[in-house]
Amino acid sequence: MNDPMKNHYDLIIIGAGPGGYCAAIRAAQLGLQAVVIEKDQPGGVCLNWGCIPSKNLIHQADVFHSMQAMEAVGVGVDRSSLDYAAVQANSRQVVKTLTNGVSGLLKKNKVDYLNGTARISGTGEVTVDGKDKLTGKHILVATGSRPMQVPGFECDEQQVLSSTGILAMTALPQSIVILGAGAIGCEFAYVMNSFGVKVTLVEAMDHILPTEDFESCAVLESCLTRDGIDVRARTRALGLKKTAKSVSVSLQDSNGNTEEVLAEKVLVVFGRVPNTEGLGLEEAGVNLDDRGYVSIGDYCQTSAAGIYAIGDITRTPALAHVASKEGEIAVEHMAGHHPEQAVNPDSVPSAIYCEPQVAGFGLREDRAIAEGIAVKKSVFQYPGAGKTIAIGKPEGLVKVLCDPVTDELLGAHIVGHNATELIHELLLAHNSELLPEDIAHTIHAHPTISEAVMEAMRGVNGKPIHA
Ligand SMILES: Cc1cc2nc3c(=O)[nH]c(=O)nc-3n(C[C@H](O)[C@H](O)[C@H](O)COP(=O)(O)OP(=O)(O)OC[C@H]3O[C@@H](n4cnc5c(N)ncnc54)[C@H](O)[C@@H]3O)c2cc1C
């Protein structure tokens, strides 16, 4: 670090989450000398306390859940012997494998990696841990986000948990109240319930997953309720009271009725806040909005020359795949290439991984109705695709919304088994301006759930065969 030659880089990246580490690899591919500074572990929230451990727990919950089905064919499974500490250990092992993978990729691409806390300390200058100075032609800030702490609902990570706390938990509670039924709340509701925990899932908005298609959410809600989760939409949490062994949550429904619900633990997933404090951003001339997010241009440039920002610290959707794409766009721009325009929010897939899964992109039907946007809609129900019945996953639908004049695909929404994989065929059709016929006339293997996608597209201008 004292060698001045080693302290100068084409690009200094702060944060090694999916935004920062993918940007570093792309920079190396374009011939830029890059360094990544990370104060915690490579992989950021996504690999350590987000996407990866939660998807591993969902996978293990799925396996445990499906054991019940074996009882119907005479295979008795003693599910009381579940060792949740072992489930958790498996999840942390997966995290370790993937974070090691990121370190390996950075090394392979000859990206320097420093462990420490970074701060922008001057034009083109970053200080690590308050002492080591690096200079760079460009700086890319990718410092991510953390759970929002709401007064009255502060997480002690013992009884009142954040998403990080529940991902570190090594013993199952008897019961849990989950406040907030966005993607994270629904996924943990599914995991906990599958492992036998009594779950109450609370959402202030009209339905769970308020930013997803309402029909998809209705299917998910009916499955979660059938599986034993107490789902409370249009219900506000007013406050918490902790005793030594439990937490009492005060709830108010849309008619003003209040109720105290007692649980061993509470998970608070109201949202996240950007990590933009203490980085020297404002001193460097970087504009932040009233909630601390960095304002960016089409190629992730900030208001300060040479400084770019990506991922959860910006107002674009807080998703790992958005952070990674923005990393690529920013680096290509600084390298003088001509990247695509900024991430188009209509082309960003959303994906929620409980069972049934929910996925979608682009125009939603509620928005079309509210704004008077005319659409041609086609819905195909999952049971029409024989595979869904063969594998015991008949709950679901594929909905496509097309322009009534041009047939352009404006939005698509899927709820059901494998929805998060199936959505990409429709997203590719959207991005490539394919017509419904292009997918409807493509022979899809039988039996697959993808046939439901083909049938939904067939329904835009004709009739599906299996409906
Ligand atoms: C429980 C959960 C599940 C999720 N599941 C999904 C999912 O399935 N799919 C999906 O797309 N998204 C998911 N997300 C969201 C996803 O994790 C984030 O959108 C993504 O991690 C954002 O990437 P990022 O690179 O912007 O920041 P982060 O991943 O947050 O990484 C930022 C990094 O910067 C480091 N850092 C911060 N400040 C400094 C500093 N001053 N100096 C040095 N280093 C610093 C941090 O330690 C961190 O490692 C999930 C999130 C959670 C919490």
Short mmCIF file of C-alpha atoms and ligand atoms in Angstrom, two decimals:
data_model
loop_
_atom_site.label_atom_id
_atom_site.label_comp_id
_atom_site.label_asym_id
_atom_site.label_seq_id
_atom_site.Cartn_x
_atom_site.Cartn_y
_atom_site.Cartn_z
CA MET A 1 0.00 0.00 0.00
CA ASN A 2 2.95 2.38 0.39
CA ASP A 3 4.16 1.83 -3.15
CA PRO A 4 2.82 4.91 -5.01
CA MET A 5 2.72 2.97 -8.28
CA LYS A 6 0.32 0.44 -6.67
CA ASN A 7 -1.90 3.16 -5.24
CA HIS A 8 -3.10 4.51 -8.56
CA TYR A 9 -5.89 2.78 -10.49
CA ASP A 10 -8.12 3.42 -13.48
CA LEU A 11 -11.06 2.54 -11.29
CA ILE A 12 -11.65 2.38 -7.53
CA ILE A 13 -14.79 0.47 -6.59
CA ILE A 14 -16.29 0.82 -3.10
CA GLY A 15 -18.31 -2.26 -2.16
CA ALA A 16 -17.99 -5.87 -3.39
CA GLY A 17 -21.69 -6.74 -3.69
CA PRO A 18 -23.18 -7.94 -7.01
CA GLY A 19 -22.88 -4.36 -8.29
CA GLY A 20 -19.26 -3.80 -7.31
CA TYR A 21 -17.73 -7.20 -8.06
CA CYS A 22 -19.42 -7.58 -11.47
CA ALA A 23 -18.29 -4.04 -12.38
CA ALA A 24 -14.72 -4.96 -11.38
CA ILE A 25 -14.70 -8.03 -13.61
CA ARG A 26 -16.16 -6.11 -16.55
CA ALA A 27 -13.54 -3.37 -15.98
CA ALA A 28 -10.76 -5.96 -16.12
CA GLN A 29 -12.24 -7.40 -19.33
CA LEU A 30 -12.05 -3.90 -20.84
CA GLY A 31 -8.42 -3.49 -19.80
CA LEU A 32 -8.95 -1.17 -16.82
CA GLN A 33 -6.79 -1.57 -13.71
CA ALA A 34 -9.36 -1.87 -10.94
CA VAL A 35 -9.38 -2.24 -7.17
CA VAL A 36 -12.36 -3.21 -5.02
CA ILE A 37 -12.56 -2.10 -1.39
CA GLU A 38 -14.92 -4.05 0.85
CA LYS A 39 -15.39 -3.58 4.58
CA ASP A 40 -17.09 -6.92 5.13
CA GLN A 41 -17.17 -10.02 2.91
CA PRO A 42 -17.03 -10.31 -0.90
CA GLY A 43 -20.50 -10.76 -2.42
CA GLY A 44 -22.25 -8.06 -0.38
CA VAL A 45 -25.75 -8.47 1.01
CA CYS A 46 -26.77 -10.64 -1.95
CA LEU A 47 -24.36 -13.49 -1.29
CA ASN A 48 -23.99 -13.13 2.48
CA TRP A 49 -27.33 -11.95 3.91
CA GLY A 50 -29.79 -11.80 1.01
CA CYS A 51 -30.51 -13.68 -2.21
CA ILE A 52 -28.29 -16.71 -1.71
CA PRO A 53 -28.87 -17.78 1.92
CA SER A 54 -32.61 -17.07 1.59
CA LYS A 55 -32.86 -19.16 -1.58
CA ASN A 56 -30.97 -21.98 0.11
CA LEU A 57 -33.42 -21.90 3.05
CA ILE A 58 -36.34 -21.89 0.61
CA HIS A 59 -34.85 -24.92 -1.14
CA GLN A 60 -34.44 -26.78 2.16
CA ALA A 61 -37.97 -25.75 3.19
CA ASP A 62 -39.29 -27.07 -0.15
CA VAL A 63 -37.62 -30.44 0.42
CA PHE A 64 -38.98 -30.63 3.98
CA HIS A 65 -42.44 -29.54 2.84
CA SER A 66 -42.57 -32.13 0.06
CA MET A 67 -41.84 -34.94 2.52
CA GLN A 68 -45.51 -34.75 3.47
CA ALA A 69 -46.36 -35.90 -0.03
CA MET A 70 -44.32 -39.07 0.53
CA GLU A 71 -46.66 -40.04 3.36
CA ALA A 72 -49.44 -40.39 0.79
CA VAL A 73 -47.44 -43.19 -0.88
CA GLY A 74 -46.66 -44.98 2.33
CA VAL A 75 -43.23 -43.54 3.13
CA GLY A 76 -43.29 -42.37 6.72
CA VAL A 77 -40.81 -39.62 7.52
CA ASP A 78 -40.08 -38.53 11.07
CA ARG A 79 -40.12 -34.78 10.58
CA SER A 80 -39.83 -34.11 14.33
CA SER A 81 -36.09 -34.80 14.13
CA LEU A 82 -35.45 -31.62 12.11
CA ASP A 83 -32.19 -29.99 13.21
CA TYR A 84 -32.54 -26.32 12.28
CA ALA A 85 -28.95 -25.58 13.32
CA ALA A 86 -27.89 -28.04 10.58
CA VAL A 87 -30.24 -26.34 8.09
CA GLN A 88 -28.58 -23.04 8.94
CA ALA A 89 -25.08 -24.55 8.73
CA ASN A 90 -25.91 -25.81 5.23
CA SER A 91 -27.01 -22.30 4.24
CA ARG A 92 -23.80 -20.72 5.58
CA GLN A 93 -21.72 -23.35 3.75
CA VAL A 94 -23.41 -22.41 0.47
CA VAL A 95 -22.64 -18.76 1.19
CA LYS A 96 -18.97 -19.62 1.81
CA THR A 97 -18.72 -21.55 -1.46
CA LEU A 98 -20.10 -18.63 -3.43
CA THR A 99 -18.15 -15.87 -1.66
CA ASN A 100 -14.98 -17.89 -2.24
CA GLY A 101 -16.06 -18.07 -5.86
CA VAL A 102 -16.25 -14.27 -6.07
CA SER A 103 -12.76 -13.92 -4.54
CA GLY A 104 -11.51 -16.44 -7.10
CA LEU A 105 -13.10 -14.56 -10.00
CA LEU A 106 -11.56 -11.25 -8.86
CA LYS A 107 -8.14 -12.89 -8.58
CA LYS A 108 -8.46 -14.60 -11.95
CA ASN A 109 -9.28 -11.25 -13.54
CA LYS A 110 -6.35 -9.56 -11.74
CA VAL A 111 -8.57 -7.18 -9.80
CA ASP A 112 -6.95 -5.96 -6.56
CA TYR A 113 -9.09 -6.51 -3.46
CA LEU A 114 -8.69 -4.59 -0.20
CA ASN A 115 -10.49 -5.28 3.03
CA GLY A 116 -11.37 -2.00 4.77
CA THR A 117 -13.78 0.90 5.03
CA ALA A 118 -13.48 3.39 2.20
CA ARG A 119 -14.26 7.10 2.05
CA ILE A 120 -13.90 9.57 -0.81
CA SER A 121 -11.35 12.06 0.51
CA GLY A 122 -10.64 14.31 -2.48
CA THR A 123 -10.94 14.52 -6.23
CA GLY A 124 -10.14 11.03 -7.51
CA GLU A 125 -8.97 10.05 -4.03
CA VAL A 126 -10.22 7.36 -1.65
CA THR A 127 -8.94 6.70 1.85
CA VAL A 128 -9.15 3.21 3.34
CA ASP A 129 -9.61 2.83 7.11
CA GLY A 130 -8.68 6.47 7.57
CA LYS A 131 -5.03 5.95 6.57
CA ASP A 132 -4.22 4.39 3.22
CA LYS A 133 -4.79 6.68 0.24
CA LEU A 134 -5.59 5.47 -3.28
CA THR A 135 -6.06 7.61 -6.35
CA GLY A 136 -8.16 6.70 -9.35
CA LYS A 137 -9.32 8.13 -12.65
CA HIS A 138 -12.83 6.94 -11.81
CA ILE A 139 -14.63 5.99 -8.61
CA LEU A 140 -17.63 3.66 -8.57
CA VAL A 141 -19.74 3.67 -5.40
CA ALA A 142 -21.64 0.41 -4.80
CA THR A 143 -22.16 0.40 -1.04
CA GLY A 144 -25.65 -1.14 -1.04
CA SER A 145 -28.34 -0.91 1.63
CA ARG A 146 -29.28 -2.09 5.12
CA PRO A 147 -32.58 -2.89 6.87
CA MET A 148 -34.68 0.18 7.70
CA GLN A 149 -35.08 0.74 11.45
CA VAL A 150 -38.54 2.14 12.22
CA PRO A 151 -39.11 3.83 15.60
CA GLY A 152 -41.08 1.48 17.84
CA PHE A 153 -40.02 -1.55 15.79
CA GLU A 154 -36.24 -1.50 16.36
CA CYS A 155 -34.55 -4.86 15.76
CA ASP A 156 -32.66 -6.30 18.74
CA GLU A 157 -31.93 -9.43 16.63
CA GLN A 158 -33.03 -11.60 19.57
CA GLN A 159 -36.81 -11.26 19.68
CA VAL A 160 -37.32 -8.62 17.00
CA LEU A 161 -35.41 -9.64 13.90
CA SER A 162 -34.35 -8.00 10.66
CA SER A 163 -33.76 -10.11 7.53
CA THR A 164 -30.13 -10.38 8.62
CA GLY A 165 -31.15 -11.61 12.08
CA ILE A 166 -33.48 -14.31 10.76
CA LEU A 167 -30.78 -15.52 8.35
CA ALA A 168 -28.44 -15.97 11.35
CA MET A 169 -31.05 -17.70 13.56
CA THR A 170 -30.03 -21.24 14.55
CA ALA A 171 -33.20 -22.43 16.34
CA LEU A 172 -36.79 -22.26 15.17
CA PRO A 173 -39.29 -20.27 17.24
CA GLN A 174 -42.74 -21.68 17.98
CA SER A 175 -44.36 -18.69 16.33
CA ILE A 176 -43.45 -15.56 14.39
CA VAL A 177 -45.24 -12.41 13.27
CA ILE A 178 -43.84 -11.05 10.01
CA LEU A 179 -44.42 -7.33 9.48
CA GLY A 180 -44.26 -6.49 5.78
CA ALA A 181 -45.37 -8.86 3.01
CA GLY A 182 -43.01 -7.76 0.26
CA ALA A 183 -40.70 -10.31 -1.38
CA ILE A 184 -38.59 -10.88 1.74
CA GLY A 185 -41.59 -11.14 4.08
CA CYS A 186 -43.42 -13.64 1.84
CA GLU A 187 -40.29 -15.75 1.33
CA PHE A 188 -39.62 -16.03 5.07
CA ALA A 189 -43.31 -16.68 5.78
CA TYR A 190 -43.07 -19.64 3.40
CA VAL A 191 -39.80 -20.90 4.92
CA MET A 192 -40.91 -20.63 8.55
CA ASN A 193 -44.33 -22.16 7.89
CA SER A 194 -42.81 -25.06 5.95
CA PHE A 195 -40.60 -25.84 8.95
CA GLY A 196 -43.65 -25.91 11.25
CA VAL A 197 -43.52 -22.41 12.77
CA LYS A 198 -46.90 -20.70 13.34
CA VAL A 199 -46.78 -17.64 11.04
CA THR A 200 -48.82 -14.42 10.96
CA LEU A 201 -48.02 -12.33 7.88
CA VAL A 202 -49.06 -8.67 8.09
CA GLU A 203 -49.31 -6.19 5.20
CA ALA A 204 -50.68 -2.63 5.36
CA MET A 205 -51.46 -2.44 1.64
CA ASP A 206 -54.43 -4.08 -0.16
CA HIS A 207 -52.63 -7.34 -0.85
CA ILE A 208 -49.38 -9.16 -0.14
CA LEU A 209 -46.59 -8.33 -2.62
CA PRO A 210 -48.13 -4.90 -3.28
CA THR A 211 -45.90 -4.23 -6.30
CA GLU A 212 -46.90 -7.43 -8.14
CA ASP A 213 -49.89 -8.38 -10.32
CA PHE A 214 -53.01 -8.61 -8.13
CA GLU A 215 -54.25 -11.90 -9.62
CA SER A 216 -50.86 -13.54 -9.07
CA CYS A 217 -50.91 -12.33 -5.47
CA ALA A 218 -54.42 -13.73 -4.93
CA VAL A 219 -53.17 -17.17 -6.04
CA LEU A 220 -50.15 -16.92 -3.75
CA GLU A 221 -52.26 -15.71 -0.82
CA SER A 222 -54.73 -18.57 -1.19
CA CYS A 223 -51.83 -21.10 -1.25
CA LEU A 224 -50.15 -19.56 1.81
CA THR A 225 -53.49 -19.52 3.67
CA ARG A 226 -54.22 -23.12 2.65
CA ASP A 227 -50.82 -24.09 4.04
CA GLY A 228 -51.70 -22.56 7.40
CA ILE A 229 -50.28 -19.02 7.32
CA ASP A 230 -52.49 -16.36 8.90
CA VAL A 231 -52.33 -13.66 6.19
CA ARG A 232 -53.52 -10.19 7.22
CA ALA A 233 -53.63 -7.64 4.40
CA ARG A 234 -54.91 -4.07 4.92
CA THR A 235 -53.62 -4.36 8.48
CA ARG A 236 -51.26 -1.93 10.22
CA ALA A 237 -48.82 -2.73 12.99
CA LEU A 238 -49.20 -0.06 15.64
CA GLY A 239 -46.43 -1.14 18.02
CA LEU A 240 -44.65 -3.92 19.92
CA LYS A 241 -44.36 -4.90 23.58
CA LYS A 242 -41.63 -7.30 24.62
CA THR A 243 -41.71 -9.63 27.62
CA ALA A 244 -39.00 -12.14 28.54
CA LYS A 245 -40.49 -14.92 26.41
CA SER A 246 -42.65 -13.28 23.77
CA VAL A 247 -43.53 -10.19 21.83
CA SER A 248 -47.01 -8.77 21.61
CA VAL A 249 -47.78 -6.97 18.35
CA SER A 250 -50.62 -4.51 18.22
CA LEU A 251 -52.47 -4.70 14.88
CA GLN A 252 -55.25 -2.59 13.40
CA ASP A 253 -57.36 -3.73 10.45
CA SER A 254 -58.89 -1.48 7.79
CA ASN A 255 -62.12 -1.15 9.81
CA GLY A 256 -60.18 0.25 12.76
CA ASN A 257 -60.47 -2.94 14.88
CA THR A 258 -57.37 -3.58 16.98
CA GLU A 259 -55.94 -6.87 18.16
CA GLU A 260 -52.85 -8.02 20.08
CA VAL A 261 -51.04 -10.97 18.50
CA LEU A 262 -48.50 -12.80 20.64
CA ALA A 263 -45.47 -14.55 19.12
CA GLU A 264 -42.06 -15.78 20.17
CA LYS A 265 -40.37 -13.64 17.52
CA VAL A 266 -41.18 -10.80 15.16
CA LEU A 267 -39.54 -10.24 11.77
CA VAL A 268 -39.60 -6.61 10.63
CA VAL A 269 -39.19 -6.17 6.87
CA PHE A 270 -40.52 -2.69 6.19
CA GLY A 271 -37.84 -1.81 3.66
CA ARG A 272 -34.20 -0.86 3.31
CA VAL A 273 -32.16 2.34 3.38
CA PRO A 274 -29.13 3.22 1.22
CA ASN A 275 -25.62 3.15 2.71
CA THR A 276 -24.60 6.65 1.66
CA GLU A 277 -23.55 8.25 4.96
CA GLY A 278 -19.92 8.77 5.93
CA LEU A 279 -18.64 8.17 2.41
CA GLY A 280 -17.73 11.78 1.66
CA LEU A 281 -20.23 11.83 -1.19
CA GLU A 282 -21.76 15.26 -0.63
CA GLU A 283 -18.33 16.82 0.01
CA ALA A 284 -17.26 15.37 -3.36
CA GLY A 285 -20.22 17.06 -5.08
CA VAL A 286 -22.48 14.00 -5.40
CA ASN A 287 -26.18 14.89 -5.20
CA LEU A 288 -28.33 12.78 -2.88
CA ASP A 289 -32.12 12.97 -2.77
CA ASP A 290 -34.20 13.65 0.35
CA ARG A 291 -33.99 9.99 1.41
CA GLY A 292 -30.26 9.64 0.89
CA TYR A 293 -30.30 7.88 -2.51
CA VAL A 294 -27.72 8.94 -5.10
CA SER A 295 -29.18 10.63 -8.18
CA ILE A 296 -27.72 9.12 -11.36
CA GLY A 297 -27.78 9.70 -15.11
CA ASP A 298 -28.35 7.19 -17.92
CA TYR A 299 -24.93 5.59 -17.48
CA CYS A 300 -24.94 5.74 -13.67
CA GLN A 301 -22.91 8.97 -13.60
CA THR A 302 -23.41 11.12 -10.51
CA SER A 303 -23.32 14.93 -10.40
CA ALA A 304 -19.57 14.77 -9.62
CA ALA A 305 -17.22 14.23 -12.56
CA GLY A 306 -15.57 10.80 -12.49
CA ILE A 307 -17.86 9.36 -9.78
CA TYR A 308 -20.45 6.73 -10.68
CA ALA A 309 -23.05 5.03 -8.43
CA ILE A 310 -24.93 1.75 -8.88
CA GLY A 311 -27.21 -0.73 -7.13
CA ASP A 312 -29.19 -0.29 -3.94
CA ILE A 313 -27.86 3.24 -3.28
CA THR A 314 -29.78 4.50 -6.33
CA ARG A 315 -33.54 4.72 -6.93
CA THR A 316 -33.56 1.89 -9.47
CA PRO A 317 -35.17 -1.39 -8.28
CA ALA A 318 -33.24 -2.83 -5.33
CA LEU A 319 -32.37 -6.14 -6.96
CA ALA A 320 -29.06 -7.90 -7.42
CA HIS A 321 -29.50 -8.25 -11.20
CA VAL A 322 -30.11 -4.50 -11.50
CA ALA A 323 -26.96 -3.72 -9.48
CA SER A 324 -24.87 -6.03 -11.69
CA LYS A 325 -26.26 -4.61 -14.94
CA GLU A 326 -25.66 -1.05 -13.75
CA GLY A 327 -22.08 -2.01 -12.88
CA GLU A 328 -21.53 -3.13 -16.47
CA ILE A 329 -23.17 -0.02 -17.91
CA ALA A 330 -21.12 2.34 -15.71
CA VAL A 331 -17.81 0.64 -16.50
CA GLU A 332 -18.47 0.51 -20.24
CA HIS A 333 -19.30 4.22 -20.18
CA MET A 334 -16.14 5.17 -18.32
CA ALA A 335 -14.09 2.98 -20.68
CA GLY A 336 -15.42 5.01 -23.61
CA HIS A 337 -17.66 2.25 -24.98
CA HIS A 338 -21.27 2.86 -25.90
CA PRO A 339 -23.34 0.89 -23.42
CA GLU A 340 -27.07 0.43 -23.72
CA GLN A 341 -29.12 3.16 -22.12
CA ALA A 342 -29.90 3.07 -18.42
CA VAL A 343 -31.67 0.04 -17.07
CA ASN A 344 -35.24 0.23 -18.37
CA PRO A 345 -37.52 -0.51 -15.37
CA ASP A 346 -40.03 -2.16 -17.76
CA SER A 347 -37.41 -4.76 -18.66
CA VAL A 348 -36.42 -5.67 -15.11
CA PRO A 349 -37.86 -9.01 -14.00
CA SER A 350 -39.16 -9.30 -10.47
CA ALA A 351 -38.90 -12.72 -8.84
CA ILE A 352 -40.27 -14.04 -5.55
CA TYR A 353 -39.19 -17.55 -4.72
CA CYS A 354 -41.74 -18.98 -2.30
CA GLU A 355 -43.98 -21.80 -3.58
CA PRO A 356 -45.81 -20.91 -5.76
CA GLN A 357 -43.30 -18.44 -7.18
CA VAL A 358 -44.26 -15.02 -8.53
CA ALA A 359 -42.48 -13.25 -11.39
CA GLY A 360 -43.24 -10.44 -13.77
CA PHE A 361 -42.11 -7.40 -15.71
CA GLY A 362 -43.50 -4.34 -17.43
CA LEU A 363 -47.07 -3.10 -17.41
CA ARG A 364 -49.35 -4.39 -14.65
CA GLU A 365 -53.09 -4.72 -15.13
CA ASP A 366 -53.96 -2.50 -12.14
CA ARG A 367 -51.90 0.32 -13.68
CA ALA A 368 -53.50 -0.22 -17.09
CA ILE A 369 -56.95 0.06 -15.47
CA ALA A 370 -56.04 3.10 -13.33
CA GLU A 371 -54.45 4.97 -16.23
CA GLY A 372 -56.94 3.91 -18.89
CA ILE A 373 -54.28 2.11 -20.94
CA ALA A 374 -56.01 -0.18 -23.43
CA VAL A 375 -54.57 -3.70 -23.47
CA LYS A 376 -55.28 -7.05 -25.04
CA LYS A 377 -55.07 -9.54 -22.17
CA SER A 378 -54.62 -13.28 -22.26
CA VAL A 379 -54.55 -15.50 -19.17
CA PHE A 380 -53.74 -19.19 -19.21
CA GLN A 381 -54.31 -21.24 -16.06
CA TYR A 382 -51.56 -23.64 -15.00
CA PRO A 383 -53.71 -26.82 -14.89
CA GLY A 384 -54.09 -26.53 -18.69
CA ALA A 385 -50.43 -27.53 -18.94
CA GLY A 386 -50.48 -31.24 -18.03
CA LYS A 387 -47.02 -31.14 -16.43
CA THR A 388 -48.34 -28.99 -13.56
CA ILE A 389 -50.84 -31.71 -12.65
CA ALA A 390 -48.31 -34.49 -13.17
CA ILE A 391 -45.98 -32.95 -10.58
CA GLY A 392 -48.72 -31.83 -8.18
CA LYS A 393 -48.26 -28.07 -8.75
CA PRO A 394 -51.49 -27.00 -10.48
CA GLU A 395 -51.82 -23.60 -8.78
CA GLY A 396 -50.81 -20.81 -11.10
CA LEU A 397 -51.41 -18.73 -14.19
CA VAL A 398 -49.58 -16.90 -16.96
CA LYS A 399 -50.93 -13.45 -17.84
CA VAL A 400 -49.75 -11.41 -20.82
CA LEU A 401 -50.76 -7.85 -21.64
CA CYS A 402 -50.32 -6.69 -25.24
CA ASP A 403 -50.90 -3.48 -27.14
CA PRO A 404 -54.34 -3.84 -28.80
CA VAL A 405 -53.14 -2.33 -32.09
CA THR A 406 -49.57 -3.54 -32.55
CA ASP A 407 -49.70 -6.70 -30.36
CA GLU A 408 -46.46 -5.55 -28.71
CA LEU A 409 -45.97 -7.36 -25.40
CA LEU A 410 -46.26 -4.67 -22.70
CA GLY A 411 -46.07 -6.80 -19.59
CA ALA A 412 -46.22 -10.38 -18.35
CA HIS A 413 -46.90 -11.94 -14.97
CA ILE A 414 -46.63 -15.53 -13.81
CA VAL A 415 -47.53 -17.17 -10.54
CA GLY A 416 -46.82 -20.86 -10.09
CA HIS A 417 -44.10 -23.47 -9.92
CA ASN A 418 -40.91 -22.31 -11.69
CA ALA A 419 -42.37 -18.87 -12.52
CA THR A 420 -38.98 -17.24 -11.87
CA GLU A 421 -37.41 -19.32 -14.65
CA LEU A 422 -40.34 -19.17 -17.09
CA ILE A 423 -40.57 -15.37 -17.11
CA HIS A 424 -37.40 -15.01 -19.19
CA GLU A 425 -38.91 -16.40 -22.40
CA LEU A 426 -41.50 -13.63 -22.25
CA LEU A 427 -38.93 -11.01 -21.26
CA LEU A 428 -36.80 -11.93 -24.26
CA ALA A 429 -39.91 -11.67 -26.46
CA HIS A 430 -40.58 -8.21 -24.99
CA ASN A 431 -36.99 -6.98 -25.43
CA SER A 432 -36.75 -8.42 -28.95
CA GLU A 433 -40.15 -7.07 -30.01
CA LEU A 434 -41.42 -10.54 -30.88
CA LEU A 435 -45.12 -10.95 -31.60
CA PRO A 436 -47.45 -13.32 -29.71
CA GLU A 437 -47.43 -15.61 -32.77
CA ASP A 438 -43.66 -15.96 -32.57
CA ILE A 439 -43.99 -17.73 -29.24
CA ALA A 440 -47.35 -19.34 -29.96
CA HIS A 441 -45.90 -21.03 -33.07
CA THR A 442 -42.69 -22.16 -31.40
CA ILE A 443 -42.96 -25.86 -30.59
CA HIS A 444 -42.56 -26.25 -26.84
CA ALA A 445 -41.53 -29.62 -25.43
CA HIS A 446 -44.30 -31.67 -23.86
CA PRO A 447 -44.88 -31.98 -21.01
CA THR A 448 -43.40 -28.74 -19.69
CA ILE A 449 -44.76 -25.80 -17.76
CA SER A 450 -43.41 -23.64 -20.60
CA GLU A 451 -46.41 -24.86 -22.59
CA ALA A 452 -48.47 -22.52 -20.38
CA VAL A 453 -46.41 -19.61 -21.72
CA MET A 454 -47.03 -20.76 -25.31
CA GLU A 455 -50.74 -21.16 -24.62
CA ALA A 456 -51.01 -17.70 -23.03
CA MET A 457 -49.43 -16.19 -26.15
CA ARG A 458 -51.74 -18.25 -28.34
CA GLY A 459 -54.65 -16.72 -26.44
CA VAL A 460 -53.74 -13.16 -27.48
CA ASN A 461 -55.07 -13.54 -31.02
CA GLY A 462 -56.75 -16.90 -31.00
CA LYS A 463 -57.61 -19.67 -28.65
CA PRO A 464 -55.36 -21.86 -26.51
CA ILE A 465 -55.82 -25.57 -27.17
CA HIS A 466 -55.99 -26.60 -23.52
CA ALA A 467 -58.47 -24.08 -22.10
C1 LIG B 1 -33.16 -11.24 2.60
C2 LIG B 1 -32.92 -10.66 1.23
C3 LIG B 1 -33.19 -11.42 0.10
C4 LIG B 1 -32.95 -10.89 -1.16
N1 LIG B 1 -33.24 -11.68 -2.24
C5 LIG B 1 -33.01 -11.19 -3.48
C6 LIG B 1 -33.25 -11.99 -4.62
O1 LIG B 1 -33.68 -13.14 -4.51
N2 LIG B 1 -32.99 -11.46 -5.84
C7 LIG B 1 -32.50 -10.19 -5.99
O2 LIG B 1 -32.27 -9.75 -7.12
N3 LIG B 1 -32.26 -9.40 -4.93
C8 LIG B 1 -32.49 -9.87 -3.67
N4 LIG B 1 -32.21 -9.09 -2.59
C9 LIG B 1 -31.68 -7.72 -2.83
C10 LIG B 1 -30.17 -7.78 -3.15
O3 LIG B 1 -29.50 -8.44 -2.11
C11 LIG B 1 -29.62 -6.37 -3.33
O4 LIG B 1 -30.41 -5.69 -4.28
C12 LIG B 1 -28.17 -6.41 -3.80
O5 LIG B 1 -27.36 -7.07 -2.86
C13 LIG B 1 -27.65 -4.99 -4.02
O6 LIG B 1 -26.34 -5.06 -4.49
P1 LIG B 1 -25.31 -3.88 -4.26
O7 LIG B 1 -24.06 -4.29 -4.96
O8 LIG B 1 -25.92 -2.59 -4.61
O9 LIG B 1 -25.06 -3.80 -2.68
P2 LIG B 1 -24.75 -4.86 -1.56
O10 LIG B 1 -24.98 -6.23 -1.99
O11 LIG B 1 -25.46 -4.36 -0.37
O12 LIG B 1 -23.18 -4.70 -1.36
C14 LIG B 1 -22.63 -3.51 -0.88
C15 LIG B 1 -21.30 -3.81 -0.21
O13 LIG B 1 -20.65 -2.58 0.09
C16 LIG B 1 -19.95 -2.72 1.31
N5 LIG B 1 -19.71 -1.38 1.87
C17 LIG B 1 -20.63 -0.50 2.32
N6 LIG B 1 -20.02 0.64 2.73
C18 LIG B 1 -18.68 0.46 2.52
C19 LIG B 1 -17.53 1.27 2.73
N7 LIG B 1 -17.63 2.52 3.20
N8 LIG B 1 -16.31 0.76 2.43
C20 LIG B 1 -16.21 -0.50 1.93
N9 LIG B 1 -17.25 -1.31 1.71
C21 LIG B 1 -18.48 -0.84 1.99
C22 LIG B 1 -20.89 -3.57 2.15
O14 LIG B 1 -20.20 -4.21 3.21
C23 LIG B 1 -21.44 -4.55 1.11
O15 LIG B 1 -20.67 -5.74 1.08
C24 LIG B 1 -32.42 -9.58 -1.31
C25 LIG B 1 -32.13 -8.81 -0.18
C26 LIG B 1 -32.37 -9.34 1.08
C27 LIG B 1 -32.05 -8.50 2.29
#
